[in-house]
Coordinates of C-alpha atoms in Angstrom, one line a residue:
M98 CA -12.6 2.5 21.2
K99 CA -12.4 -0.9 20.2
I100 CA -10.9 -1.4 16.7
L101 CA -10.8 -4.7 15.0
V102 CA -8.0 -4.9 12.2
L103 CA -7.9 -7.4 9.5
G104 CA -4.7 -8.6 7.9
S105 CA -1.5 -10.0 8.7
G106 CA 0.8 -8.2 7.3
A107 CA 3.2 -5.3 7.5
R108 CA 0.8 -3.0 7.0
E109 CA -1.7 -4.1 9.4
H110 CA 0.9 -3.8 12.0
A111 CA 1.6 -0.8 10.9
I112 CA -2.2 0.4 11.1
I113 CA -1.8 -1.0 14.9
L114 CA 1.1 0.8 16.1
A115 CA -0.4 4.4 14.8
L116 CA -3.6 3.3 16.6
R117 CA -1.2 2.3 19.8
A118 CA 0.8 5.5 19.6
E119 CA -2.6 8.0 20.2
K120 CA -3.1 9.4 23.5
A121 CA -6.5 7.4 23.7
E122 CA -5.8 3.9 24.9
H123 CA -7.9 1.8 22.6
E124 CA -8.8 -2.4 22.5
V125 CA -7.2 -3.2 19.3
F126 CA -8.0 -6.6 17.8
V127 CA -6.0 -8.1 14.8
A128 CA -7.7 -11.0 12.4
P129 CA -5.5 -13.2 11.7
G130 CA -2.0 -11.2 12.5
N131 CA 1.2 -12.7 12.8
A132 CA 4.0 -13.4 15.7
G133 CA 5.2 -10.0 15.6
M134 CA 1.6 -8.0 15.8
A135 CA 1.0 -10.1 19.1
H136 CA 2.9 -7.8 21.5
D137 CA 0.5 -5.3 20.1
A138 CA -2.9 -6.1 19.6
I139 CA -5.3 -9.2 20.8
P140 CA -4.8 -12.0 17.9
V141 CA -8.1 -13.1 16.5
T142 CA -8.9 -16.4 14.9
L143 CA -11.2 -15.6 12.1
D144 CA -11.6 -16.2 8.4
V145 CA -11.3 -12.6 6.9
L146 CA -13.1 -13.3 3.9
D147 CA -16.2 -14.5 5.7
G148 CA -18.5 -11.4 6.1
A149 CA -21.0 -13.1 8.3
A150 CA -17.8 -14.1 10.8
V151 CA -16.7 -11.3 10.9
T152 CA -19.8 -9.4 11.7
T153 CA -20.5 -11.9 14.2
F154 CA -17.3 -11.2 16.1
A155 CA -17.6 -7.6 15.6
N156 CA -21.2 -7.4 17.3
E157 CA -20.6 -9.8 20.1
Q158 CA -17.2 -7.9 21.1
G159 CA -18.7 -4.2 20.6
I160 CA -16.4 -3.7 18.0
D161 CA -16.8 0.0 17.3
L162 CA -14.8 0.2 14.1
V163 CA -13.5 -2.8 11.4
V164 CA -10.3 -1.6 9.7
I165 CA -9.9 -3.8 6.3
G166 CA -6.5 -3.7 5.4
P167 CA -5.6 -6.1 2.3
E168 CA -7.5 -6.4 -1.1
A169 CA -9.2 -10.1 -0.7
P170 CA -11.0 -9.4 1.5
L171 CA -13.1 -5.8 0.2
V172 CA -13.4 -7.6 -3.0
A173 CA -15.0 -10.4 -1.6
G174 CA -17.5 -8.2 -0.2
V175 CA -16.3 -8.1 3.7
A176 CA -17.5 -4.7 4.2
D177 CA -21.0 -4.9 2.6
V178 CA -21.8 -7.4 5.2
L179 CA -20.5 -5.5 8.1
R180 CA -22.2 -1.9 6.6
A181 CA -25.7 -4.0 6.1
H182 CA -25.5 -5.1 9.8
G183 CA -24.6 -1.5 11.3
V184 CA -21.3 -2.1 11.8
P185 CA -18.7 0.8 11.1
V186 CA -16.1 -0.1 8.5
F187 CA -12.9 1.5 6.9
G188 CA -12.8 -0.2 3.4
P189 CA -15.1 0.0 0.2
G190 CA -17.9 -2.3 -0.4
K191 CA -17.2 -5.4 -3.2
A192 CA -18.6 -2.6 -6.3
A193 CA -16.4 0.1 -5.2
A194 CA -13.4 -2.1 -4.6
Q195 CA -13.5 -3.0 -8.2
L196 CA -11.1 0.4 -8.8
E197 CA -8.7 -2.5 -7.6
G198 CA -9.7 -5.6 -8.2
S199 CA -10.2 -5.1 -12.3
K200 CA -7.9 -2.9 -13.6
S201 CA -10.6 -2.3 -16.6
F202 CA -13.0 -0.8 -14.6
A203 CA -10.3 1.8 -12.9
K204 CA -9.6 2.7 -16.7
R205 CA -13.6 3.3 -17.2
I206 CA -13.8 4.7 -14.4
M207 CA -10.8 7.5 -15.3
D208 CA -11.8 7.5 -19.1
A209 CA -15.3 8.6 -17.7
V210 CA -14.4 11.8 -15.9
G211 CA -11.5 12.9 -17.9
V212 CA -8.4 11.5 -15.2
P213 CA -4.8 11.7 -16.7
T214 CA -3.4 8.1 -17.5
G215 CA -1.8 6.2 -20.1
R216 CA -3.6 4.7 -23.1
A217 CA -4.3 0.9 -22.6
V218 CA -5.7 -1.8 -24.4
R219 CA -7.6 -5.0 -23.0
A220 CA -6.8 -8.3 -24.4
T221 CA -8.2 -11.9 -24.2
T222 CA -6.1 -13.7 -26.5
S223 CA -2.6 -14.2 -27.0
A224 CA -3.0 -12.7 -30.8
E225 CA -5.0 -9.5 -28.9
V226 CA -1.9 -9.1 -27.0
E227 CA 0.4 -9.3 -29.7
A228 CA -1.5 -6.7 -32.1
A229 CA -1.5 -4.6 -28.8
F230 CA 2.4 -4.7 -28.8
D231 CA 2.3 -3.7 -32.1
D232 CA 0.3 -0.7 -31.9
L233 CA 1.6 0.6 -28.4
G234 CA 5.4 -0.5 -28.6
A235 CA 7.9 -0.9 -26.6
P236 CA 8.9 -0.7 -23.5
Y237 CA 5.8 -3.1 -22.9
V238 CA 3.9 -2.7 -19.9
V239 CA 1.6 -5.9 -19.4
K240 CA -0.7 -5.7 -16.3
A241 CA -3.1 -8.8 -15.2
D242 CA -6.5 -7.3 -14.9
G243 CA -7.7 -8.7 -11.4
L244 CA -5.9 -8.9 -8.3
A245 CA -2.2 -10.7 -8.5
A246 CA -0.6 -9.9 -5.1
G247 CA 1.4 -6.8 -6.8
K248 CA 3.1 -9.2 -9.0
G249 CA 1.0 -9.0 -11.8
V250 CA 2.6 -5.6 -13.7
V251 CA 5.5 -6.4 -15.6
V252 CA 7.6 -3.6 -17.7
T253 CA 10.0 -5.0 -20.2
S254 CA 11.8 -4.5 -23.8
D255 CA 11.8 -8.1 -24.3
R256 CA 8.6 -8.9 -26.3
G257 CA 8.8 -12.1 -25.6
D258 CA 8.9 -12.2 -22.0
A259 CA 6.0 -9.6 -21.8
L260 CA 4.2 -12.2 -24.1
A261 CA 5.0 -14.8 -21.3
H262 CA 4.0 -12.7 -18.5
A263 CA 0.4 -12.1 -20.0
E264 CA 0.1 -15.9 -21.2
N265 CA 0.7 -16.8 -17.3
Y266 CA -2.4 -14.5 -16.8
L267 CA -4.5 -14.7 -19.7
P268 CA -6.3 -18.1 -18.4
S269 CA -7.5 -16.4 -15.1
G270 CA -8.8 -13.6 -17.1
P271 CA -7.8 -10.4 -19.6
V272 CA -5.1 -8.4 -19.4
L273 CA -4.0 -4.9 -20.3
I274 CA -1.5 -3.8 -22.3
E275 CA -0.4 -0.2 -21.3
E276 CA 1.9 2.9 -23.1
F277 CA 4.9 3.1 -21.3
L278 CA 5.2 5.9 -18.8
S279 CA 8.4 7.7 -18.1
G280 CA 9.0 9.9 -15.1
P281 CA 9.5 9.3 -11.0
E282 CA 6.8 7.7 -9.3
V283 CA 4.8 8.9 -6.7
S284 CA 2.1 7.4 -4.1
L285 CA -0.6 9.3 -2.6
F286 CA -3.0 8.1 -0.5
F287 CA -6.9 9.5 0.0
L288 CA -9.2 9.0 2.9
S289 CA -12.6 8.8 1.5
D290 CA -16.2 8.8 3.2
G291 CA -17.7 8.1 -0.2
D292 CA -18.1 12.1 -0.7
T293 CA -15.1 13.7 1.2
V294 CA -11.4 13.2 0.6
R295 CA -8.5 13.9 2.9
A296 CA -5.1 13.3 1.5
L297 CA -1.7 12.1 3.6
S298 CA 1.6 12.7 2.6
P299 CA 3.0 11.7 -0.2
A300 CA 5.6 9.2 -0.5
Q301 CA 8.1 7.2 -2.7
D302 CA 8.4 3.2 -2.8
F303 CA 10.8 0.9 -4.8
K304 CA 9.6 -2.0 -6.6
R305 CA 12.3 -3.5 -8.0
A306 CA 14.1 -6.2 -6.3
L307 CA 17.7 -4.6 -6.5
D308 CA 19.5 -1.6 -6.0
G309 CA 19.4 0.8 -8.8
D310 CA 15.9 -0.3 -9.8
E311 CA 17.0 -3.4 -11.4
G312 CA 15.4 -7.1 -10.9
P313 CA 11.9 -8.2 -10.7
N314 CA 8.9 -6.2 -9.7
T315 CA 7.7 -7.0 -6.2
G316 CA 5.3 -5.8 -3.7
G317 CA 8.2 -3.0 -2.2
M318 CA 11.2 -3.4 -1.2
G319 CA 11.2 0.0 0.9
A320 CA 9.6 3.5 0.6
Y321 CA 10.5 7.0 2.0
S322 CA 8.4 10.2 3.0
P323 CA 8.0 13.2 2.3
L324 CA 9.2 13.9 -1.2
P325 CA 11.4 17.4 -1.1
W326 CA 11.7 16.8 -5.2
L327 CA 8.1 17.7 -5.5
A328 CA 8.7 21.3 -4.6
D329 CA 10.9 21.6 -8.0
D330 CA 7.9 21.2 -10.1
F331 CA 5.1 22.0 -8.2
G332 CA 6.2 25.1 -5.8
S333 CA 5.7 22.6 -2.9
E334 CA 4.1 19.6 -1.8
Q335 CA 1.0 20.9 -0.4
A336 CA 0.4 22.3 -4.2
F337 CA 1.1 18.8 -5.8
V338 CA -1.7 17.3 -3.5
E339 CA -3.9 19.7 -3.9
E340 CA -3.4 19.1 -8.1
V341 CA -3.9 15.4 -7.5
T342 CA -7.0 16.0 -5.2
R343 CA -8.8 18.3 -7.9
D344 CA -7.8 16.2 -10.9
V345 CA -7.8 12.7 -9.8
A346 CA -9.4 11.8 -6.4
L347 CA -12.3 14.0 -6.2
P348 CA -13.5 12.7 -9.9
V349 CA -12.9 9.6 -9.0
I350 CA -14.8 9.5 -5.9
R351 CA -17.7 11.6 -7.5
Q352 CA -18.0 9.1 -10.4
L353 CA -18.6 6.2 -8.3
D354 CA -20.9 8.1 -5.9
S355 CA -23.0 9.2 -9.2
E356 CA -22.9 5.0 -9.9
G357 CA -24.0 4.0 -6.7
T358 CA -21.3 2.7 -5.8
P359 CA -19.6 5.4 -3.1
F360 CA -16.0 4.5 -2.2
I361 CA -15.5 4.4 1.6
G362 CA -12.0 3.9 3.1
L363 CA -9.0 4.4 1.4
L364 CA -7.9 5.3 -2.3
Y365 CA -4.3 4.5 -2.9
A366 CA -3.2 6.4 -6.6
G367 CA 0.0 5.4 -8.0
L368 CA 0.6 8.2 -10.1
I369 CA 4.0 9.0 -12.3
L370 CA 5.1 12.6 -13.1
T371 CA 5.6 12.6 -16.7
P372 CA 7.6 15.6 -19.1
A373 CA 3.5 15.9 -19.7
G374 CA 2.3 16.3 -16.5
V375 CA 0.7 14.0 -13.6
R376 CA -0.5 10.5 -14.8
V377 CA -2.3 7.7 -13.2
I378 CA -0.7 4.3 -13.6
E379 CA -2.8 2.4 -11.1
F380 CA -5.8 2.4 -8.0
N381 CA -5.7 0.4 -5.2
A382 CA -8.5 0.1 -2.4
R383 CA -6.7 -0.1 0.6
F384 CA -3.1 1.4 2.4
G385 CA -0.3 0.7 -0.1
D386 CA 2.5 -1.3 1.2
P387 CA 5.4 -0.4 2.3
E388 CA 4.3 3.1 2.3
T389 CA 1.9 3.2 5.0
Q390 CA 4.8 2.1 7.1
I391 CA 6.5 5.5 6.4
V392 CA 3.2 7.9 6.1
L393 CA 1.4 7.0 9.3
P394 CA 4.9 7.5 11.9
R395 CA 4.6 11.0 10.3
L396 CA 1.0 11.3 10.7
T397 CA 0.0 13.7 13.9
T398 CA -3.6 13.5 13.5
P399 CA -4.8 11.0 15.6
L400 CA -5.8 8.3 13.1
S401 CA -8.7 6.4 14.8
E402 CA -10.6 9.7 14.7
L403 CA -9.7 9.6 10.5
L404 CA -10.7 6.5 9.8
F405 CA -13.7 7.0 12.1
A406 CA -15.1 9.6 10.3
A407 CA -14.5 8.2 6.9
A408 CA -16.6 5.0 8.1
S409 CA -19.1 7.3 9.4
G410 CA -19.6 10.0 6.8
T411 CA -18.1 12.6 8.6
L412 CA -14.9 13.3 7.1
E413 CA -15.9 16.9 6.0
D414 CA -15.9 17.8 9.5
Q415 CA -12.2 16.6 10.3
P416 CA -9.5 19.2 9.3
H417 CA -6.9 18.1 6.6
P418 CA -4.7 15.6 8.1
A419 CA -1.2 17.3 10.0
F420 CA 2.3 15.4 9.5
S421 CA 5.4 16.4 11.2
D422 CA 8.4 17.5 10.1
D423 CA 10.2 14.4 10.6
V424 CA 11.4 11.8 7.5
A425 CA 10.8 8.6 7.3
I426 CA 12.4 5.3 5.6
T427 CA 11.5 1.8 5.5
V428 CA 13.8 -1.0 4.2
V429 CA 12.1 -4.4 4.0
L430 CA 13.9 -7.4 4.9
A431 CA 13.1 -10.2 2.1
S432 CA 13.7 -14.2 2.2
E433 CA 16.0 -15.7 -0.3
G434 CA 14.6 -16.2 -3.6
Y435 CA 11.8 -13.6 -3.0
P436 CA 9.5 -12.5 -5.2
D437 CA 10.3 -15.8 -7.0
A438 CA 10.5 -18.5 -4.6
P439 CA 10.8 -17.2 -1.4
Q440 CA 12.2 -19.8 1.6
T441 CA 10.3 -20.0 4.3
G442 CA 10.4 -21.2 7.9
R443 CA 14.2 -20.1 8.8
P444 CA 14.8 -18.4 12.0
I445 CA 14.9 -14.6 12.6
E446 CA 17.9 -13.5 14.8
G447 CA 18.5 -9.9 16.3
L448 CA 15.5 -8.4 16.6
T449 CA 15.9 -6.9 20.0
D450 CA 19.3 -5.5 18.9
A451 CA 17.8 -3.8 15.9
A452 CA 15.0 -2.2 17.2
A453 CA 17.3 -0.8 20.1
V454 CA 18.4 1.4 17.5
E455 CA 17.6 5.4 18.0
G456 CA 14.5 6.4 16.1
V457 CA 13.7 2.5 14.7
R458 CA 10.5 0.3 15.1
L459 CA 10.5 -3.1 13.6
V460 CA 6.9 -4.0 11.8
H461 CA 6.5 -7.4 11.0
A462 CA 5.1 -8.5 7.6
A463 CA 5.4 -12.3 7.7
T464 CA 6.8 -13.9 10.9
A465 CA 5.6 -16.7 13.3
S466 CA 6.6 -18.3 16.3
P467 CA 8.1 -21.8 16.3
D468 CA 6.4 -24.5 17.7
A469 CA 9.1 -24.8 20.5
P470 CA 8.5 -22.2 23.2
G471 CA 11.4 -19.5 23.7
G472 CA 12.8 -20.0 20.3
S473 CA 13.6 -17.2 17.7
L474 CA 10.7 -16.1 15.4
I475 CA 10.5 -17.6 11.9
A476 CA 9.6 -16.2 8.7
T477 CA 6.8 -17.4 6.8
G478 CA 6.9 -15.0 3.5
G479 CA 9.2 -13.1 1.1
R480 CA 9.0 -9.9 3.1
V481 CA 9.4 -10.4 6.4
L482 CA 9.7 -7.2 8.1
N483 CA 10.1 -3.8 7.5
V484 CA 13.1 -1.5 9.7
V485 CA 11.4 1.6 10.0
A486 CA 13.6 4.5 10.9
V487 CA 12.4 8.0 11.8
A488 CA 14.7 11.2 12.1
A489 CA 14.8 15.0 12.0
D490 CA 16.3 14.1 8.1
F491 CA 17.2 11.6 5.5
P492 CA 20.9 11.1 6.0
T493 CA 20.2 10.2 9.6
A494 CA 17.4 8.2 9.0
R495 CA 19.2 6.0 6.7
K496 CA 21.4 5.5 9.4
R497 CA 19.6 4.4 11.9
A498 CA 17.7 2.1 9.4
Y499 CA 20.6 0.2 7.6
E500 CA 22.1 0.2 11.5
A501 CA 19.5 -1.8 12.5
I502 CA 19.0 -4.1 9.5
G503 CA 22.5 -4.8 9.6
R504 CA 21.8 -6.2 13.1
I505 CA 18.8 -8.8 12.0
T506 CA 20.1 -12.3 10.9
L507 CA 17.9 -14.5 8.6
E508 CA 19.6 -16.9 6.2
G509 CA 19.9 -15.8 2.8
S510 CA 18.0 -12.4 3.3
H511 CA 18.1 -9.8 1.0
F512 CA 17.3 -6.1 1.0
R513 CA 18.1 -2.8 -0.8
T514 CA 20.7 -0.9 0.1
D515 CA 19.3 2.2 -1.8
I516 CA 16.5 3.1 -0.2
A517 CA 16.2 7.0 0.2
A518 CA 19.8 7.5 -1.1
R519 CA 18.9 10.1 -3.7
V520 CA 17.5 12.5 -1.0
A521 CA 20.1 11.8 1.6
E522 CA 22.7 13.1 -0.4

């Protein structure tokens, strides 16, 4: 197929690498992409928020499938324009994408179908925020209602910090004050064609910037898959997946369909396993980052077939996705100052040596080529790249990942040293 992937981050690079790993030789385009992706896809200069421009390119090039990676084009309605012109697209339309674009919308959908989640209060003023704090108590969970690039959430016992976070986002719209839920977190992806869902393998990511889950929230500093400890409470990973499919994914997808806003694309369920059972923390309307980077390398079913079936409404004809017994972990290399004020423009050295480690692939998030030919790549953002390691067991995967990231030099950079440590013991 001819496939166009929209996006420029590590999630999109991981999708492209999975497409490249198939036996079928697809022609893959990426807009706008980054320097690291240029070896694996054909870069295209396109405004990914302009549905008309994307549609024109797709028609001129005979694109068979468009895959929308980031949330911004989804909330902007790019998928709607493509569908209106008959282009198969993996990604929900603007209305259904509000599942991520508005926390209040997501809560309404969950309440309508009884999906288990925490209590939440919508606040539009500082006074309402304070009242919600009094009602729900500490620790305080404050979320921006709209998109915030993975940085709109704060969890803190410091009431002043929680209020400051809320007041930072209130000028842009409402915030949600949520009940604090305690327990291990799990990310679970569901492919949907608006009616049928197919689950992928669960993953766990690490949101805090520093070891031991300390420091500020980030877009994610690492992840691993599968989650062998799920068997302790659910008997098996499969039993867990079946429960969440039944109690969360299917009710939400069917409710959206009944409201005339079918969800076609990737439903990301952020879950927490509380003593009272599984609860939904949030939904995203696209593949998660960095979980995509370690779920897709384990997928043995061709990704292109799954994405095209979802886009064309034939997912029920597809078998459930299959995964290898290998494990995968990813460690994120971040620029100095990330997440608050990342330093950019610095050269990255040692990439060839890092990629030479057995079982390792480098997935680029924010890299660019320098102006002068022949120079090193430079960092252009906070999360610069992912070191992904695949192996038969977690101790081996961790050893490979940290050996590889140790070969990379980026002035001032940092990474967590405890990714998947628990499961490697």
